[in-house]
Every structure is written in C-alpha cells, then in structure tokens.
mmCIF file of C-alpha atoms in Angstrom:
data_model
loop_
_atom_site.group_PDB
_atom_site.id
_atom_site.type_symbol
_atom_site.label_atom_id
_atom_site.label_comp_id
_atom_site.label_asym_id
_atom_site.label_seq_id
_atom_site.Cartn_x
_atom_site.Cartn_y
_atom_site.Cartn_z
ATOM 1 C CA GLY A 1 -162.853 159.966 -17.671
ATOM 2 C CA VAL A 2 -163.840 159.653 -21.381
ATOM 3 C CA VAL A 3 -163.729 162.253 -24.132
ATOM 4 C CA GLN A 4 -165.085 161.057 -27.479
ATOM 5 C CA CYS A 5 -164.857 163.175 -30.656
ATOM 6 C CA ASN A 6 -165.070 162.896 -34.535
ATOM 7 C CA ARG A 7 -161.840 164.919 -35.016
ATOM 8 C CA HIS A 8 -158.489 165.216 -33.304
ATOM 9 C CA TYR A 9 -155.077 166.635 -34.132
ATOM 10 C CA VAL A 10 -151.627 165.290 -33.549
ATOM 11 C CA MET A 11 -149.309 167.557 -32.269
ATOM 12 C CA LYS A 12 -145.398 167.814 -32.381
ATOM 13 C CA THR A 13 -145.081 164.479 -34.216
ATOM 14 C CA ASN A 14 -141.045 163.470 -33.798
ATOM 15 C CA ASN A 15 -140.846 166.925 -31.537
ATOM 16 C CA VAL A 16 -141.628 169.062 -34.815
ATOM 17 C CA ILE A 17 -143.504 172.020 -33.592
ATOM 18 C CA GLY A 18 -145.865 171.946 -36.754
ATOM 19 C CA PRO A 19 -147.772 171.608 -38.823
ATOM 20 C CA PHE A 20 -150.318 169.444 -36.736
ATOM 21 C CA THR A 21 -151.863 166.300 -38.299
ATOM 22 C CA ASN A 22 -155.594 166.610 -38.515
ATOM 23 C CA VAL A 23 -157.367 163.198 -38.004
ATOM 24 C CA GLU A 24 -160.963 162.884 -39.271
ATOM 25 C CA GLN A 25 -161.972 159.815 -37.347
ATOM 26 C CA TRP A 26 -164.196 158.803 -34.517
ATOM 27 C CA CYS A 27 -161.843 158.253 -31.475
ATOM 28 C CA GLU A 28 -162.464 157.778 -27.663
ATOM 29 C CA PHE A 29 -159.724 159.064 -25.355
ATOM 30 C CA ARG A 30 -159.456 157.869 -21.873
ATOM 31 C CA PHE A 31 -158.133 159.739 -19.026
ATOM 32 C CA LEU A 32 -156.954 158.675 -15.410
ATOM 33 C CA PHE A 33 -156.905 161.170 -12.851
ATOM 34 C CA LEU A 34 -154.487 160.051 -9.898
ATOM 35 C CA HIS A 35 -154.121 163.521 -7.923
ATOM 36 C CA SER A 36 -156.641 165.859 -9.209
ATOM 37 C CA ASP A 37 -160.537 166.332 -9.347
ATOM 38 C CA PRO A 38 -161.876 165.427 -12.979
ATOM 39 C CA VAL A 39 -164.926 167.540 -12.481
ATOM 40 C CA LYS A 40 -162.756 170.740 -12.728
ATOM 41 C CA PHE A 41 -161.057 169.477 -15.511
ATOM 42 C CA TYR A 42 -164.218 168.900 -17.486
ATOM 43 C CA GLU A 43 -165.605 172.286 -16.397
ATOM 44 C CA LEU A 44 -162.573 173.990 -17.831
ATOM 45 C CA SER A 45 -162.497 172.216 -20.859
ATOM 46 C CA GLN A 46 -166.063 173.134 -21.565
ATOM 47 C CA THR A 47 -165.495 176.634 -20.825
ATOM 48 C CA LEU A 48 -162.590 176.711 -23.482
ATOM 49 C CA PHE A 49 -164.647 174.733 -25.961
ATOM 50 C CA HIS A 50 -167.714 177.131 -25.903
ATOM 51 C CA MET A 51 -165.226 180.076 -25.843
ATOM 52 C CA VAL A 52 -163.773 178.921 -29.227
ATOM 53 C CA LYS A 53 -167.364 177.883 -30.593
ATOM 54 C CA ASN A 54 -168.575 181.338 -29.892
ATOM 55 C CA GLU A 55 -165.721 183.059 -31.699
ATOM 56 C CA HIS A 56 -166.881 181.081 -34.874
ATOM 57 C CA SER A 57 -170.443 181.439 -34.113
ATOM 58 C CA PRO A 58 -171.014 184.733 -32.147
ATOM 59 C CA THR A 59 -174.778 184.106 -32.016
ATOM 60 C CA ASP A 60 -174.439 181.036 -30.240
ATOM 61 C CA ASN A 61 -175.961 181.341 -26.801
ATOM 62 C CA THR A 62 -175.008 178.116 -25.158
ATOM 63 C CA THR A 63 -172.117 179.160 -23.161
ATOM 64 C CA GLN A 64 -173.113 179.081 -19.482
ATOM 65 C CA ASN A 65 -170.573 182.317 -19.015
ATOM 66 C CA PRO A 66 -170.530 183.939 -22.280
ATOM 67 C CA GLN A 67 -168.519 187.021 -20.618
ATOM 68 C CA LEU A 68 -165.471 184.941 -19.435
ATOM 69 C CA THR A 69 -162.379 185.343 -21.751
ATOM 70 C CA LEU A 70 -159.132 183.193 -21.705
ATOM 71 C CA LYS A 71 -157.735 186.489 -20.465
ATOM 72 C CA GLU A 72 -159.799 186.284 -17.362
ATOM 73 C CA ILE A 73 -159.034 182.527 -16.719
ATOM 74 C CA LEU A 74 -155.230 182.972 -16.881
ATOM 75 C CA HIS A 75 -155.180 186.372 -14.799
ATOM 76 C CA PRO A 76 -155.213 184.716 -11.393
ATOM 77 C CA ILE A 77 -152.204 182.390 -12.651
ATOM 78 C CA HIS A 78 -150.153 185.100 -14.134
ATOM 79 C CA ASN A 79 -150.709 187.472 -11.058
ATOM 80 C CA ARG A 80 -149.939 185.032 -8.386
ATOM 81 C CA PRO A 81 -147.230 186.675 -6.040
ATOM 82 C CA PHE A 82 -143.680 185.342 -5.440
ATOM 83 C CA ASP A 83 -143.576 182.855 -2.889
ATOM 84 C CA PRO A 84 -141.075 183.885 -0.039
ATOM 85 C CA SER A 85 -140.381 180.011 0.589
ATOM 86 C CA ASN A 86 -138.381 180.073 -2.882
ATOM 87 C CA TYR A 87 -135.557 182.360 -1.354
ATOM 88 C CA ILE A 88 -132.319 180.430 -1.376
ATOM 89 C CA ASP A 89 -131.446 182.410 2.053
ATOM 90 C CA ALA A 90 -134.352 183.301 4.224
ATOM 91 C CA ARG A 91 -132.697 186.794 5.032
ATOM 92 C CA GLU A 92 -132.889 187.750 1.371
ATOM 93 C CA ARG A 93 -134.883 190.930 0.706
ATOM 94 C CA PRO A 94 -136.440 191.736 -2.864
ATOM 95 C CA LEU A 95 -135.077 194.580 -4.884
ATOM 96 C CA THR A 96 -137.851 194.665 -7.176
ATOM 97 C CA SER A 97 -141.676 194.516 -7.154
ATOM 98 C CA ASN A 98 -143.395 191.299 -8.233
ATOM 99 C CA LEU A 99 -142.388 191.570 -12.151
ATOM 100 C CA ARG A 100 -144.243 189.547 -14.524
ATOM 101 C CA CYS A 101 -142.442 188.359 -17.325
ATOM 102 C CA SER A 102 -141.540 185.061 -19.677
ATOM 103 C CA LEU A 103 -138.696 182.687 -19.638
ATOM 104 C CA LYS A 104 -137.955 182.028 -23.327
ATOM 105 C CA SER A 105 -136.075 179.283 -24.949
ATOM 106 C CA PRO A 106 -136.165 177.683 -28.449
ATOM 107 C CA LEU A 107 -140.087 176.720 -29.176
ATOM 108 C CA LEU A 108 -140.948 177.116 -25.558
ATOM 109 C CA THR A 109 -142.208 179.886 -23.417
ATOM 110 C CA LYS A 110 -142.745 179.963 -19.537
ATOM 111 C CA SER A 111 -145.158 182.686 -18.021
ATOM 112 C CA GLY A 112 -144.262 183.656 -14.556
ATOM 113 C CA CYS A 113 -142.854 186.314 -12.344
ATOM 114 C CA CYS A 114 -139.224 187.513 -11.598
ATOM 115 C CA ILE A 115 -137.846 189.009 -8.315
ATOM 116 C CA VAL A 116 -134.278 190.305 -7.972
ATOM 117 C CA THR A 117 -132.397 190.269 -4.800
ATOM 118 C CA ARG A 118 -128.817 191.176 -3.917
ATOM 119 C CA ASP A 119 -127.437 187.570 -4.777
ATOM 120 C CA TYR A 120 -129.655 186.004 -7.042
ATOM 121 C CA ILE A 121 -132.366 186.476 -9.934
ATOM 122 C CA TYR A 122 -135.603 184.562 -9.390
ATOM 123 C CA PHE A 123 -138.125 183.495 -11.866
ATOM 124 C CA GLN A 124 -141.308 181.600 -10.613
ATOM 125 C CA PRO A 125 -143.250 179.812 -13.394
ATOM 126 C CA ALA A 126 -146.910 180.334 -13.393
ATOM 127 C CA SER A 127 -148.770 177.224 -11.947
ATOM 128 C CA GLY A 128 -152.072 175.508 -12.674
ATOM 129 C CA VAL A 129 -155.535 177.079 -12.907
ATOM 130 C CA PHE A 130 -156.939 175.358 -9.802
ATOM 131 C CA THR A 131 -153.876 175.394 -7.549
ATOM 132 C CA SER A 132 -153.215 178.270 -5.022
ATOM 133 C CA THR A 133 -149.585 176.843 -4.273
ATOM 134 C CA ALA A 134 -146.768 178.451 -5.961
ATOM 135 C CA SER A 135 -144.183 176.757 -8.169
ATOM 136 C CA LYS A 136 -140.786 176.060 -7.363
ATOM 137 C CA ALA A 137 -138.678 178.908 -8.452
ATOM 138 C CA ILE A 138 -135.648 179.054 -10.759
ATOM 139 C CA CYS A 139 -132.965 181.002 -9.781
ATOM 140 C CA TRP A 140 -129.600 182.549 -11.190
ATOM 141 C CA LYS A 141 -126.527 183.699 -9.054
ATOM 142 C CA ILE A 142 -125.607 187.300 -10.022
ATOM 143 C CA SER A 143 -122.178 186.423 -9.581
ATOM 144 C CA ASP A 144 -122.122 184.036 -12.340
ATOM 145 C CA VAL A 145 -123.383 186.611 -14.934
ATOM 146 C CA VAL A 146 -120.512 187.697 -16.996
ATOM 147 C CA ALA A 147 -122.425 189.930 -19.916
ATOM 148 C CA THR A 148 -126.041 190.970 -20.530
ATOM 149 C CA ALA A 149 -127.910 191.952 -23.796
ATOM 150 C CA ARG A 150 -131.197 193.880 -24.350
ATOM 151 C CA ARG A 151 -133.216 191.926 -26.854
ATOM 152 C CA TYR A 152 -136.759 192.217 -28.360
ATOM 153 C CA SER A 153 -139.409 189.866 -27.828
ATOM 154 C CA GLY A 154 -141.663 189.975 -31.044
ATOM 155 C CA LEU A 155 -141.656 193.602 -31.439
ATOM 156 C CA LYS A 156 -141.221 194.873 -28.295
ATOM 157 C CA ASP A 157 -137.826 195.795 -26.820
ATOM 158 C CA VAL A 158 -138.690 194.507 -23.388
ATOM 159 C CA ALA A 159 -136.316 191.196 -23.075
ATOM 160 C CA LEU A 160 -133.125 190.952 -21.345
ATOM 161 C CA GLU A 161 -130.458 187.933 -22.147
ATOM 162 C CA LEU A 162 -128.131 186.942 -19.574
ATOM 163 C CA TYR A 163 -124.901 185.133 -20.240
ATOM 164 C CA PHE A 164 -122.906 182.953 -17.870
ATOM 165 C CA VAL A 165 -119.747 181.483 -17.229
ATOM 166 C CA SER A 166 -118.975 177.774 -17.304
ATOM 167 C CA ASN A 167 -121.249 176.012 -14.648
ATOM 168 C CA GLY A 168 -123.231 179.381 -14.536
ATOM 169 C CA SER A 169 -126.448 177.972 -13.825
ATOM 170 C CA GLY A 170 -126.448 179.074 -10.266
ATOM 171 C CA GLY A 171 -127.885 176.065 -8.821
ATOM 172 C CA CYS A 172 -130.772 176.208 -10.659
ATOM 173 C CA VAL A 173 -133.519 173.703 -11.442
ATOM 174 C CA ASP A 174 -134.776 172.889 -15.073
ATOM 175 C CA VAL A 175 -133.310 175.924 -16.422
ATOM 176 C CA PRO A 176 -134.057 176.339 -20.348
ATOM 177 C CA LYS A 177 -130.517 177.173 -21.955
ATOM 178 C CA ARG A 178 -129.999 178.938 -25.220
ATOM 179 C CA ARG A 179 -126.939 176.788 -26.902
ATOM 180 C CA TYR A 180 -124.495 178.033 -29.721
ATOM 181 C CA GLY A 181 -123.513 174.749 -30.622
ATOM 182 C CA ARG A 182 -121.777 173.646 -27.378
ATOM 183 C CA SER A 183 -122.831 170.528 -25.170
ATOM 184 C CA SER A 184 -124.167 170.579 -21.876
ATOM 185 C CA SER A 185 -124.255 168.077 -18.649
ATOM 186 C CA SER A 186 -126.057 167.761 -15.704
ATOM 187 C CA GLY A 187 -125.106 167.224 -12.063
ATOM 188 C CA SER A 188 -126.204 167.487 -8.540
ATOM 189 C CA SER A 189 -125.452 169.860 -5.554
ATOM 190 C CA GLY A 190 -127.312 168.983 -2.059
ATOM 191 C CA SER A 191 -130.923 168.618 -2.595
ATOM 192 C CA LYS A 192 -130.990 170.998 -5.922
ATOM 193 C CA THR A 193 -130.236 169.715 -9.566
ATOM 194 C CA SER A 194 -127.650 171.904 -11.249
ATOM 195 C CA SER A 195 -127.197 172.235 -14.991
ATOM 196 C CA THR A 196 -123.596 172.653 -16.103
ATOM 197 C CA SER A 197 -123.389 174.521 -19.278
ATOM 198 C CA SER A 198 -120.747 175.751 -21.425
ATOM 199 C CA SER A 199 -119.628 179.488 -21.475
ATOM 200 C CA SER A 200 -122.072 180.314 -24.478
ATOM 201 C CA SER A 201 -125.191 179.372 -22.424
ATOM 202 C CA SER A 202 -127.492 182.218 -21.552
ATOM 203 C CA VAL A 203 -131.241 182.716 -20.438
ATOM 204 C CA LEU A 204 -133.465 185.199 -22.032
ATOM 205 C CA LEU A 205 -136.377 186.760 -19.900
ATOM 206 C CA ALA A 206 -139.000 188.796 -21.767
ATOM 207 C CA PHE A 207 -140.636 191.415 -19.238
ATOM 208 C CA GLU A 208 -143.907 193.353 -19.860
ATOM 209 C CA THR A 209 -142.435 196.993 -20.291
ATOM 210 C CA THR A 210 -139.086 198.215 -21.150
ATOM 211 C CA LYS A 211 -138.880 200.171 -17.879
ATOM 212 C CA GLU A 212 -139.098 196.758 -15.898
ATOM 213 C CA ARG A 213 -136.163 195.324 -18.135
ATOM 214 C CA GLU A 214 -134.109 198.500 -17.435
ATOM 215 C CA ARG A 215 -134.989 198.221 -13.834
ATOM 216 C CA VAL A 216 -133.319 194.439 -13.663
ATOM 217 C CA LEU A 217 -130.327 195.615 -15.670
ATOM 218 C CA HIS A 218 -129.543 198.370 -13.455
ATOM 219 C CA LEU A 219 -129.524 196.378 -10.471
ATOM 220 C CA LEU A 220 -126.774 194.078 -11.806
ATOM 221 C CA PRO A 221 -123.291 194.983 -11.036
ATOM 222 C CA ARG A 222 -121.780 197.893 -13.135
ATOM 223 C CA GLN A 223 -118.685 195.912 -14.282
ATOM 224 C CA ILE A 224 -120.990 193.320 -16.095
ATOM 225 C CA PRO A 225 -120.953 194.406 -19.610
ATOM 226 C CA CYS A 226 -124.028 195.078 -22.011
ATOM 227 C CA HIS A 227 -123.365 193.593 -25.492
ATOM 228 C CA THR A 228 -126.059 196.131 -26.873
ATOM 229 C CA ASP A 229 -124.666 199.045 -25.324
ATOM 230 C CA ALA A 230 -123.045 201.725 -27.752
#
C-alpha cells in the first residue's frame, strides 16, 4: 500500500510525548501488509479522514457515511465481552459483570474490560476494529494485593489503585507498572511471562462509574487496607 501526502507529523521523538513535529514536505509512505487486508485499512483511514475534515468543514458532503462517529466505530471494540478462555482455571466463575475500564500507566491508557473472580482480577484489553477475537487477558492474584487506594481519573472519582508485594504481578503478561524509584526485572513461569516488581509497584484501573469501582473494592478481602479510607 502507498500513501502520499504534502504534510505529516513526527510523533514521540526520543519517546517524548510532545509536541509533535510538523513536516511540510511531500512524502510517500509504503506499507506492507503481511497478515491483514489492506482494503479494510484504507476504508477505515478514509472514514477517519473525512470525519476530521467534516469537523473543520461542516458543509462538506463528500463523506460516504456522514452519520458515522468515532464513538460508533469504537463501540464494538469497547463492548466486546470477556472471553472465558482467558480464565486461569476453567472452574472459575465471575463475581462481576463485564466492567468497562481502562488500565492506566504513565503516558499510556489501555481500554478494555475487567472481571473479578474469587482468586483473580482480570483485565482484557480492547482488540482491533476488524477482529472478532478477544485479546489475551492480564490478571492479578488477589492474594498478592497488600493495599488499595481510591483514585481520580481526570475529574472523576472512579479509579482504583492496587498495590502488590514483591513478585506481586500474579503471573501476569505485559503489566504496566507504576514505579516509585525502584527497579524491576522479568522472569518466566510455565508458558506465561511474569514481571517481578518491587514492593512499591502498583496498577491503576479506571472504571466508568464510582459504583463499579466500589463493587470491585468490596469484593477484595476485608483485611486488605485502603490507604484513602478515613
């Protein structure tokens, strides 16, 4: 696939989040698709291009589907149910419904859904637009949680931070950790890759409502202290 343009942006130079570099120069970008259909990629790119164009030129009627919004495009992704094959134990049963939430770390937010069982907290990241297959879930062992804290996500009091003991990732895969000046290392256990973190490591889950956050918090053992309780 080939994309030609007169202007492009260079993002995250040296991994710095911003500002972006605006390059006013004709360029040609070539893409090689190994495992996906380029036609769908182009169709989605065209939809997003016209969506942005119409925001700046509301009278432009060139969009094939002017009623389509970004929220409607992302709706099937964010509402994909939790895949039971992600359970560590096939006998596990969910104690919550499919809770839409985000896994937050510095400079990164992953949208997805959360499920709590008796032994684990699961987070299933939202997968691509064109796939019906659920992503591999991240999980944390509830027995490794040593403390919690209610947090804000923006201006909404809907987030929950979980603190873990050393090696408290619970056999998780690709867990974004919030670090406080301590180092971490990686190891393996069976077929899963576990991340070994210091005692100050934690994860932050932002739910859609305070009620959902409190539901998850109340399912945790009572002996786990909450730092933000009076």
